mmCIF file of C-alpha atoms and ligand atoms in Angstrom:
data_model
loop_
_atom_site.group_PDB
_atom_site.id
_atom_site.type_symbol
_atom_site.label_atom_id
_atom_site.label_comp_id
_atom_site.label_asym_id
_atom_site.label_seq_id
_atom_site.Cartn_x
_atom_site.Cartn_y
_atom_site.Cartn_z
ATOM 1 C CA UNK A 1 -28.476 101.927 20.200
ATOM 2 C CA UNK A 2 -28.230 98.335 21.464
ATOM 3 C CA UNK A 3 -26.670 97.533 24.827
ATOM 4 C CA UNK A 4 -24.878 94.440 23.565
ATOM 5 C CA UNK A 5 -24.189 92.997 20.120
ATOM 6 C CA UNK A 6 -22.710 89.507 19.909
ATOM 7 C CA UNK A 7 -21.117 88.373 16.657
ATOM 8 C CA UNK A 8 -21.465 84.614 16.137
ATOM 9 C CA UNK A 9 -23.987 82.032 17.324
ATOM 10 C CA UNK A 10 -21.853 79.088 18.434
ATOM 11 C CA UNK A 11 -21.703 77.953 22.077
ATOM 12 C CA UNK A 12 -19.797 81.129 23.123
ATOM 13 C CA UNK A 13 -22.187 83.523 21.373
ATOM 14 C CA UNK A 14 -25.341 81.714 22.472
ATOM 15 C CA UNK A 15 -24.145 81.484 26.058
ATOM 16 C CA UNK A 16 -23.330 85.218 25.952
ATOM 17 C CA UNK A 17 -26.821 85.870 24.596
ATOM 18 C CA UNK A 18 -28.481 83.975 27.441
ATOM 19 C CA UNK A 19 -26.318 85.723 30.070
ATOM 20 C CA UNK A 20 -26.872 89.091 28.371
ATOM 21 C CA UNK A 21 -30.651 88.764 28.625
ATOM 22 C CA UNK A 22 -30.378 87.583 32.247
ATOM 23 C CA UNK A 23 -28.309 90.732 32.968
ATOM 24 C CA UNK A 24 -31.188 92.802 31.572
ATOM 25 C CA UNK A 25 -29.280 93.917 28.471
ATOM 26 C CA UNK A 26 -30.889 94.608 25.120
ATOM 27 C CA UNK A 27 -29.033 91.819 23.300
ATOM 28 C CA UNK A 28 -28.652 91.072 19.582
ATOM 29 C CA UNK A 29 -26.761 88.142 18.062
ATOM 30 C CA UNK A 30 -25.539 88.557 14.487
ATOM 31 C CA UNK A 31 -24.988 85.252 12.684
ATOM 32 C CA UNK A 32 -23.787 84.947 9.106
ATOM 33 C CA UNK A 33 -25.373 81.590 8.275
ATOM 34 C CA UNK A 34 -28.638 82.150 10.096
ATOM 35 C CA UNK A 35 -28.142 78.746 11.710
ATOM 36 C CA UNK A 36 -27.505 78.872 15.452
ATOM 37 C CA UNK A 37 -25.130 76.329 16.976
ATOM 38 C CA UNK A 38 -21.786 76.867 15.254
ATOM 39 C CA UNK A 39 -19.126 74.201 14.731
ATOM 40 C CA UNK A 40 -20.686 71.945 17.355
ATOM 41 C CA UNK A 41 -23.477 71.118 14.898
ATOM 42 C CA UNK A 42 -21.031 69.006 12.896
ATOM 43 C CA UNK A 43 -19.766 66.972 15.877
ATOM 44 C CA UNK A 44 -21.319 63.520 15.790
ATOM 45 C CA UNK A 45 -21.043 62.610 19.443
ATOM 46 C CA UNK A 46 -20.229 65.155 22.179
ATOM 47 C CA UNK A 47 -19.143 63.002 25.053
ATOM 48 C CA UNK A 48 -17.646 65.602 27.363
ATOM 49 C CA UNK A 49 -20.296 68.234 28.009
ATOM 50 C CA UNK A 50 -21.217 67.818 31.703
ATOM 51 C CA UNK A 51 -24.666 66.421 32.335
ATOM 52 C CA UNK A 52 -25.366 65.475 28.723
ATOM 53 C CA UNK A 53 -23.314 62.323 27.999
ATOM 54 C CA UNK A 54 -23.688 60.990 24.470
ATOM 55 C CA UNK A 55 -25.622 63.988 23.163
ATOM 56 C CA UNK A 56 -25.049 64.674 19.458
ATOM 57 C CA UNK A 57 -23.500 67.983 18.384
ATOM 58 C CA UNK A 58 -26.600 68.769 16.350
ATOM 59 C CA UNK A 59 -28.874 68.271 19.371
ATOM 60 C CA UNK A 60 -26.634 70.244 21.753
ATOM 61 C CA UNK A 61 -26.198 73.144 19.312
ATOM 62 C CA UNK A 62 -29.921 73.207 18.579
ATOM 63 C CA UNK A 63 -30.804 73.142 22.289
ATOM 64 C CA UNK A 64 -28.417 76.051 22.960
ATOM 65 C CA UNK A 65 -29.969 78.011 20.096
ATOM 66 C CA UNK A 66 -33.514 77.325 21.357
ATOM 67 C CA UNK A 67 -32.450 78.301 24.877
ATOM 68 C CA UNK A 68 -31.187 81.681 23.614
ATOM 69 C CA UNK A 69 -34.402 82.270 21.648
ATOM 70 C CA UNK A 70 -36.544 81.438 24.681
ATOM 71 C CA UNK A 71 -34.429 83.816 26.802
ATOM 72 C CA UNK A 72 -35.510 86.604 24.425
ATOM 73 C CA UNK A 73 -32.286 87.132 22.481
ATOM 74 C CA UNK A 74 -32.836 88.734 19.075
ATOM 75 C CA UNK A 75 -31.067 87.337 16.015
ATOM 76 C CA UNK A 76 -30.001 89.012 12.775
ATOM 77 C CA UNK A 77 -28.730 87.050 9.758
ATOM 78 C CA UNK A 78 -25.987 89.029 8.031
ATOM 79 C CA UNK A 79 -22.198 89.116 7.779
ATOM 80 C CA UNK A 80 -20.135 91.575 9.758
ATOM 81 C CA UNK A 81 -17.514 93.384 7.699
ATOM 82 C CA UNK A 82 -15.895 95.482 10.408
ATOM 83 C CA UNK A 83 -16.194 97.235 13.770
ATOM 84 C CA UNK A 84 -15.466 100.913 14.361
ATOM 85 C CA UNK A 85 -14.532 101.892 17.877
ATOM 86 C CA UNK A 86 -16.132 105.212 18.674
ATOM 87 C CA UNK A 87 -15.406 105.063 22.419
ATOM 88 C CA UNK A 88 -18.766 104.682 24.174
ATOM 89 C CA UNK A 89 -20.385 103.759 20.826
ATOM 90 C CA UNK A 90 -19.235 100.744 18.802
ATOM 91 C CA UNK A 91 -20.379 100.705 15.168
ATOM 92 C CA UNK A 92 -20.780 97.216 13.751
ATOM 93 C CA UNK A 93 -20.693 97.339 9.972
ATOM 94 C CA UNK A 94 -22.615 94.558 8.285
ATOM 95 C CA UNK A 95 -23.480 93.781 4.675
ATOM 96 C CA UNK A 96 -26.995 95.083 5.445
ATOM 97 C CA UNK A 97 -26.577 98.077 7.764
ATOM 98 C CA UNK A 98 -24.443 99.645 10.493
ATOM 99 C CA UNK A 99 -25.581 98.792 14.012
ATOM 100 C CA UNK A 100 -24.594 100.811 17.083
ATOM 101 C CA UNK A 101 -23.972 99.196 20.454
ATOM 102 C CA UNK A 102 -22.480 100.048 23.817
ATOM 103 C CA UNK A 103 -20.491 96.791 23.901
ATOM 104 C CA UNK A 104 -19.572 94.025 21.451
ATOM 105 C CA UNK A 105 -18.678 90.395 22.060
ATOM 106 C CA UNK A 106 -16.785 88.707 19.241
ATOM 107 C CA UNK A 107 -17.602 85.003 19.103
ATOM 108 C CA UNK A 108 -17.033 84.112 15.462
ATOM 109 C CA UNK A 109 -15.156 80.897 16.245
ATOM 110 C CA UNK A 110 -12.899 79.113 13.845
ATOM 111 C CA UNK A 111 -12.972 77.415 10.468
ATOM 112 C CA UNK A 112 -11.199 74.454 8.833
ATOM 113 C CA UNK A 113 -7.565 74.566 7.789
ATOM 114 C CA UNK A 114 -6.742 73.419 4.279
ATOM 115 C CA UNK A 115 -3.731 71.289 3.377
ATOM 116 C CA UNK A 116 -2.823 73.251 0.259
ATOM 117 C CA UNK A 117 -1.936 70.148 -1.792
ATOM 118 C CA UNK A 118 -2.687 69.566 -5.488
ATOM 119 C CA UNK A 119 -6.222 68.281 -6.058
ATOM 120 C CA UNK A 120 -7.621 69.581 -2.743
ATOM 121 C CA UNK A 121 -9.385 72.639 -4.157
ATOM 122 C CA UNK A 122 -10.110 71.106 -7.579
ATOM 123 C CA UNK A 123 -11.907 68.098 -6.045
ATOM 124 C CA UNK A 124 -13.630 70.056 -3.262
ATOM 125 C CA UNK A 125 -17.218 68.786 -3.039
ATOM 126 C CA UNK A 126 -16.259 65.904 -5.363
ATOM 127 C CA UNK A 127 -14.868 63.659 -2.677
ATOM 128 C CA UNK A 128 -12.787 66.160 -0.708
ATOM 129 C CA UNK A 129 -14.609 67.234 2.447
ATOM 130 C CA UNK A 130 -13.941 68.977 5.759
ATOM 131 C CA UNK A 131 -17.047 67.591 7.483
ATOM 132 C CA UNK A 132 -17.594 63.864 7.953
ATOM 133 C CA UNK A 133 -20.974 64.218 9.632
ATOM 134 C CA UNK A 134 -22.193 66.420 6.740
ATOM 135 C CA UNK A 135 -20.880 64.332 3.836
ATOM 136 C CA UNK A 136 -20.105 60.872 5.245
ATOM 137 C CA UNK A 137 -23.412 59.355 4.105
ATOM 138 C CA UNK A 138 -22.332 59.766 0.436
ATOM 139 C CA UNK A 139 -19.532 57.245 1.043
ATOM 140 C CA UNK A 140 -21.554 54.305 2.368
ATOM 141 C CA UNK A 141 -19.825 51.037 1.423
ATOM 142 C CA UNK A 142 -16.875 52.917 -0.065
ATOM 143 C CA UNK A 143 -13.248 53.603 0.891
ATOM 144 C CA UNK A 144 -12.268 56.900 2.504
ATOM 145 C CA UNK A 145 -9.224 58.509 4.082
ATOM 146 C CA UNK A 146 -9.131 60.887 7.031
ATOM 147 C CA UNK A 147 -6.149 63.221 7.427
ATOM 148 C CA UNK A 148 -5.162 64.408 10.914
ATOM 149 C CA UNK A 149 -4.554 63.167 14.435
ATOM 150 C CA UNK A 150 -6.657 65.448 16.635
ATOM 151 C CA UNK A 151 -10.084 64.907 18.190
ATOM 152 C CA UNK A 152 -11.869 65.773 14.963
ATOM 153 C CA UNK A 153 -9.848 63.312 12.839
ATOM 154 C CA UNK A 154 -10.405 60.528 15.382
ATOM 155 C CA UNK A 155 -14.129 61.259 15.627
ATOM 156 C CA UNK A 156 -14.407 61.441 11.842
ATOM 157 C CA UNK A 157 -12.667 58.082 11.383
ATOM 158 C CA UNK A 158 -14.965 56.421 13.933
ATOM 159 C CA UNK A 159 -18.044 57.997 12.348
ATOM 160 C CA UNK A 160 -17.055 57.049 8.789
ATOM 161 C CA UNK A 161 -16.121 53.482 9.767
ATOM 162 C CA UNK A 162 -19.788 52.874 10.635
ATOM 163 C CA UNK A 163 -20.758 53.191 6.958
ATOM 164 C CA UNK A 164 -17.609 52.906 4.855
ATOM 165 C CA UNK A 165 -16.068 49.576 3.881
ATOM 166 C CA UNK A 166 -12.641 50.897 4.896
ATOM 167 C CA UNK A 167 -11.193 54.066 6.410
ATOM 168 C CA UNK A 168 -7.513 55.011 6.286
ATOM 169 C CA UNK A 169 -6.500 57.348 9.100
ATOM 170 C CA UNK A 170 -3.380 59.196 8.052
ATOM 171 C CA UNK A 171 -1.418 61.044 10.730
ATOM 172 C CA UNK A 172 1.905 62.828 10.355
ATOM 173 C CA UNK A 173 3.280 61.521 13.685
ATOM 174 C CA UNK A 174 3.139 58.177 15.515
ATOM 175 C CA UNK A 175 1.100 59.504 18.429
ATOM 176 C CA UNK A 176 -2.350 61.033 18.306
ATOM 177 C CA UNK A 177 -3.046 64.530 19.601
ATOM 178 C CA UNK A 178 -6.717 63.709 20.240
ATOM 179 C CA UNK A 179 -8.297 62.169 23.342
ATOM 180 C CA UNK A 180 -6.998 58.795 24.519
ATOM 181 C CA UNK A 181 -10.522 57.374 24.667
ATOM 182 C CA UNK A 182 -11.130 58.158 20.993
ATOM 183 C CA UNK A 183 -7.697 56.815 19.984
ATOM 184 C CA UNK A 184 -8.493 53.532 21.757
ATOM 185 C CA UNK A 185 -11.771 53.201 19.836
ATOM 186 C CA UNK A 186 -9.986 53.943 16.549
ATOM 187 C CA UNK A 187 -7.343 51.299 17.265
ATOM 188 C CA UNK A 188 -10.025 48.728 18.111
ATOM 189 C CA UNK A 189 -12.127 49.371 14.989
ATOM 190 C CA UNK A 190 -11.460 46.652 12.400
ATOM 191 C CA UNK A 191 -12.104 48.647 9.238
ATOM 192 C CA UNK A 192 -9.885 51.584 10.265
ATOM 193 C CA UNK A 193 -6.277 51.266 9.084
ATOM 194 C CA UNK A 194 -3.994 53.754 10.815
ATOM 195 C CA UNK A 195 -1.065 54.993 8.761
ATOM 196 C CA UNK A 196 1.376 56.831 11.036
ATOM 197 C CA UNK A 197 4.239 59.175 10.146
ATOM 198 C CA UNK A 198 2.643 59.937 6.817
ATOM 199 C CA UNK A 199 1.549 63.088 5.037
ATOM 200 C CA UNK A 200 -0.563 63.508 1.907
ATOM 201 C CA UNK A 201 1.080 64.861 -1.246
ATOM 202 C CA UNK A 202 -1.798 65.093 -3.739
ATOM 203 C CA UNK A 203 -5.353 64.000 -4.411
ATOM 204 C CA UNK A 204 -6.232 62.720 -7.876
ATOM 205 C CA UNK A 205 -9.364 61.902 -9.833
ATOM 206 C CA UNK A 206 -10.995 62.937 -13.075
ATOM 207 C CA UNK A 207 -14.552 63.757 -12.008
ATOM 208 C CA UNK A 208 -14.329 62.662 -8.362
ATOM 209 C CA UNK A 209 -11.631 61.555 -5.943
ATOM 210 C CA UNK A 210 -9.963 58.314 -7.049
ATOM 211 C CA UNK A 211 -6.518 58.304 -5.439
ATOM 212 C CA UNK A 212 -4.559 59.808 -2.568
ATOM 213 C CA UNK A 213 -0.790 59.987 -2.839
ATOM 214 C CA UNK A 214 1.113 59.987 0.449
ATOM 215 C CA UNK A 215 4.633 59.582 1.741
ATOM 216 C CA UNK A 216 6.196 58.382 4.966
ATOM 217 C CA UNK A 217 8.153 61.174 6.648
ATOM 218 C CA UNK A 218 10.627 58.744 8.275
ATOM 219 C CA UNK A 219 11.377 56.431 5.336
ATOM 220 C CA UNK A 220 10.425 58.818 2.466
ATOM 221 C CA UNK A 221 8.527 55.880 0.935
ATOM 222 C CA UNK A 222 5.642 57.014 -1.285
ATOM 223 C CA UNK A 223 2.430 55.157 -1.930
ATOM 224 C CA UNK A 224 -0.926 55.594 -3.594
ATOM 225 C CA UNK A 225 -4.183 54.710 -1.849
ATOM 226 C CA UNK A 226 -7.310 54.023 -3.900
ATOM 227 C CA UNK A 227 -9.989 56.050 -2.124
ATOM 228 C CA UNK A 228 -13.389 57.544 -2.978
ATOM 229 C CA UNK A 229 -13.284 60.312 -0.398
ATOM 230 C CA UNK A 230 -10.722 62.344 1.544
ATOM 231 C CA UNK A 231 -11.789 63.971 4.812
ATOM 232 C CA UNK A 232 -9.401 66.681 5.956
ATOM 233 C CA UNK A 233 -9.286 67.340 9.713
ATOM 234 C CA UNK A 234 -6.033 69.219 10.268
ATOM 235 C CA UNK A 235 -7.218 71.826 12.713
ATOM 236 C CA UNK A 236 -8.838 75.205 12.476
ATOM 237 C CA UNK A 237 -7.990 78.901 12.360
ATOM 238 C CA UNK A 238 -9.938 81.803 13.870
ATOM 239 C CA UNK A 239 -12.401 83.853 11.833
ATOM 240 C CA UNK A 240 -11.000 87.296 12.594
ATOM 241 C CA UNK A 241 -9.944 88.750 9.223
ATOM 242 C CA UNK A 242 -12.690 91.369 9.429
ATOM 243 C CA UNK A 243 -11.151 92.683 12.679
ATOM 244 C CA UNK A 244 -7.616 93.365 11.470
ATOM 245 C CA UNK A 245 -6.434 96.677 12.893
ATOM 246 C CA UNK A 246 -9.368 96.855 15.337
ATOM 247 C CA UNK A 247 -8.219 94.624 18.215
ATOM 248 C CA UNK A 248 -4.849 93.112 19.094
ATOM 249 C CA UNK A 249 -4.298 89.592 17.780
ATOM 250 C CA UNK A 250 -1.490 87.056 18.034
ATOM 251 C CA UNK A 251 0.496 85.953 14.985
ATOM 252 C CA UNK A 252 -2.120 83.254 14.160
ATOM 253 C CA UNK A 253 -5.059 85.675 14.232
ATOM 254 C CA UNK A 254 -6.461 84.749 17.666
ATOM 255 C CA UNK A 255 -7.726 87.799 19.546
ATOM 256 C CA UNK A 256 -5.598 88.540 22.577
ATOM 257 C CA UNK A 257 -7.858 88.322 25.636
ATOM 258 C CA UNK A 258 -7.660 86.673 29.038
ATOM 259 C CA UNK A 259 -10.266 84.753 31.041
ATOM 260 C CA UNK A 260 -12.269 87.953 31.497
ATOM 261 C CA UNK A 261 -12.482 88.105 27.675
ATOM 262 C CA UNK A 262 -11.361 91.765 27.632
ATOM 263 C CA UNK A 263 -9.507 92.837 24.476
ATOM 264 C CA UNK A 264 -7.215 95.885 24.326
ATOM 265 C CA UNK A 265 -10.302 97.991 23.428
ATOM 266 C CA UNK A 266 -12.679 98.795 26.316
ATOM 267 C CA UNK A 267 -16.161 97.573 25.390
ATOM 268 C CA UNK A 268 -14.988 94.913 22.924
ATOM 269 C CA UNK A 269 -14.685 91.333 24.188
ATOM 270 C CA UNK A 270 -13.610 88.023 22.627
ATOM 271 C CA UNK A 271 -15.254 84.730 23.619
ATOM 272 C CA UNK A 272 -14.750 81.103 22.573
ATOM 273 C CA UNK A 273 -12.405 79.750 19.907
ATOM 274 C CA UNK A 274 -11.442 83.226 18.599
ATOM 275 C CA UNK A 275 -9.679 84.072 21.855
ATOM 276 C CA UNK A 276 -6.085 83.221 22.859
ATOM 277 C CA UNK A 277 -6.552 80.308 25.286
ATOM 278 C CA UNK A 278 -5.141 76.915 26.188
ATOM 279 C CA UNK A 279 -8.201 74.726 25.675
ATOM 280 C CA UNK A 280 -10.784 75.110 22.909
ATOM 281 C CA UNK A 281 -13.796 73.006 23.830
ATOM 282 C CA UNK A 282 -17.571 73.493 23.865
ATOM 283 C CA UNK A 283 -17.524 73.810 27.637
ATOM 284 C CA UNK A 284 -14.812 76.498 27.611
ATOM 285 C CA UNK A 285 -16.602 78.402 24.830
ATOM 286 C CA UNK A 286 -19.849 78.408 26.842
ATOM 287 C CA UNK A 287 -17.892 79.558 29.888
ATOM 288 C CA UNK A 288 -16.338 82.426 27.905
ATOM 289 C CA UNK A 289 -19.795 83.643 26.893
ATOM 290 C CA UNK A 290 -20.712 84.071 30.553
ATOM 291 C CA UNK A 291 -17.392 85.730 31.478
ATOM 292 C CA UNK A 292 -17.556 88.138 28.519
ATOM 293 C CA UNK A 293 -21.038 89.306 29.531
ATOM 294 C CA UNK A 294 -19.875 89.871 33.112
ATOM 295 C CA UNK A 295 -17.056 92.089 31.813
ATOM 296 C CA UNK A 296 -19.370 93.837 29.316
ATOM 297 C CA UNK A 297 -21.994 94.528 32.000
ATOM 298 C CA UNK A 298 -19.383 96.147 34.254
ATOM 299 C CA UNK A 299 -18.261 98.299 31.331
ATOM 300 C CA UNK A 300 -21.800 99.326 30.301
ATOM 301 C CA UNK A 301 -22.659 100.248 33.903
ATOM 302 C CA UNK A 302 -19.574 102.476 34.026
ATOM 303 C CA UNK A 303 -20.588 104.520 30.954
HETATM 304 P P1 NAP B 1 -6.188 69.882 16.391
HETATM 305 O O1 NAP B 1 -6.429 69.365 17.759
HETATM 306 O O2 NAP B 1 -5.386 71.117 16.205
HETATM 307 O O3 NAP B 1 -5.517 68.697 15.545
HETATM 308 C C1 NAP B 1 -5.113 68.914 14.228
HETATM 309 C C2 NAP B 1 -4.424 67.648 13.744
HETATM 310 O O4 NAP B 1 -4.064 67.820 12.383
HETATM 311 C C3 NAP B 1 -3.143 67.332 14.528
HETATM 312 O O5 NAP B 1 -3.053 65.965 14.783
HETATM 313 C C4 NAP B 1 -2.046 67.799 13.573
HETATM 314 O O6 NAP B 1 -0.892 67.036 13.683
HETATM 315 C C5 NAP B 1 -2.676 67.567 12.216
HETATM 316 N N1 NAP B 1 -2.179 68.485 11.203
HETATM 317 C C6 NAP B 1 -2.135 69.836 11.262
HETATM 318 N N2 NAP B 1 -1.645 70.355 10.126
HETATM 319 C C7 NAP B 1 -1.370 69.289 9.322
HETATM 320 C C8 NAP B 1 -0.835 69.165 8.023
HETATM 321 N N3 NAP B 1 -0.512 70.251 7.297
HETATM 322 N N4 NAP B 1 -0.690 67.929 7.500
HETATM 323 C C9 NAP B 1 -1.029 66.842 8.217
HETATM 324 N N5 NAP B 1 -1.544 66.885 9.464
HETATM 325 C C10 NAP B 1 -1.708 68.106 10.006
HETATM 326 O O7 NAP B 1 -7.559 70.180 15.592
HETATM 327 P P2 NAP B 1 -9.009 69.494 15.638
HETATM 328 O O8 NAP B 1 -8.934 68.032 15.727
HETATM 329 O O9 NAP B 1 -9.740 70.123 14.514
HETATM 330 O O10 NAP B 1 -9.629 70.051 16.976
HETATM 331 C C11 NAP B 1 -9.732 71.477 17.175
HETATM 332 C C12 NAP B 1 -10.093 71.770 18.615
HETATM 333 O O11 NAP B 1 -11.431 71.359 18.857
HETATM 334 C C13 NAP B 1 -9.220 70.999 19.603
HETATM 335 O O12 NAP B 1 -8.961 71.839 20.698
HETATM 336 C C14 NAP B 1 -10.088 69.845 20.012
HETATM 337 O O13 NAP B 1 -9.767 69.326 21.289
HETATM 338 C C15 NAP B 1 -11.446 70.488 19.959
HETATM 339 N N6 NAP B 1 -12.522 69.489 19.801
HETATM 340 C C16 NAP B 1 -13.275 69.225 20.885
HETATM 341 C C17 NAP B 1 -14.302 68.297 20.805
HETATM 342 C C18 NAP B 1 -15.153 68.063 22.002
HETATM 343 O O14 NAP B 1 -15.051 68.814 22.977
HETATM 344 N N7 NAP B 1 -16.014 67.042 22.013
HETATM 345 C C19 NAP B 1 -14.542 67.611 19.614
HETATM 346 C C20 NAP B 1 -13.744 67.900 18.525
HETATM 347 C C21 NAP B 1 -12.724 68.842 18.633
HETATM 348 P P3 NAP B 1 0.049 67.132 15.012
HETATM 349 O O15 NAP B 1 -0.681 66.359 16.069
HETATM 350 O O16 NAP B 1 1.336 66.511 14.563
HETATM 351 O O17 NAP B 1 0.176 68.596 15.311
#
């Protein structure tokens, strides 16, 4: 039986892995994709992680992964399908095998929301994307639209504007949710056209994206934008479906846990974007990893 199994290898999971090894725990991280780093890998420019100004998401995520490997954390590539709470033994069911552990830290993060409009699914991978840093290079010299007004939408628009001839940034309100610094850059970038108070209705194209239909929520005026790509950045939702009925969650699927990362089940902890919290950032995810291990160590020592 393992001391500690961590599910997910983003900043929360990797930080937990490093702290777990430092606490002398036999620590395993299970990661579905086999790629350590998590969502941060797709962030072009991480400008708010202390001590590392301007570092790219890919470099930061890779460094965190390498750090965990060098600390001696073991990794297993498989998907977790459920957790059974057997009191002092937690059974983690995966698509390969069932693994037993004294304590579990859930750090599976979050994934992209979809808009649910006509054309979105049909043209997925044919001009509709949820990751500008992954797919932006295909749109060099072309016209794209970004949907959303948070940090990710602002970052995506700035990133795409470096290669695209024009980027429409379409936001449903007249004020951005994302950081002021990013909004200022967006507003000062010549080939970004901001369209406020507007929501997308449908995406059209025969073999690839050709048009985006939108309407203004204040005037009800509709219009069609000729675009080659649509980048959707309308937030995320937690990856917790596999835990339904195991731990308490809020109505949106976030696992209920405080700063100590304790869930309602002793020995099961939630760290990073999966947890109910006010601020979801790389720095708060890394912090959760450390706090969750502190709680888990106390629990393991009490067994
Ligand atoms: P977010 O902050 O939740 O923003 C989502 C945006 O999409 C909002 O502007 C929202 O509009 C809009 N939206 C939501 N549903 C929509 C719909 N159906 N139609 C049209 N627009 C819709 O999400 P995010 O930008 O993905 O960021 C997620 C988290 O990661 C945030 O906490 C963010 O701060 C964090 N993040 C951090 C960093 C970093 O630390 N460097 C980088 C990127 C992201 P409203 O504003 O009207 O609600």
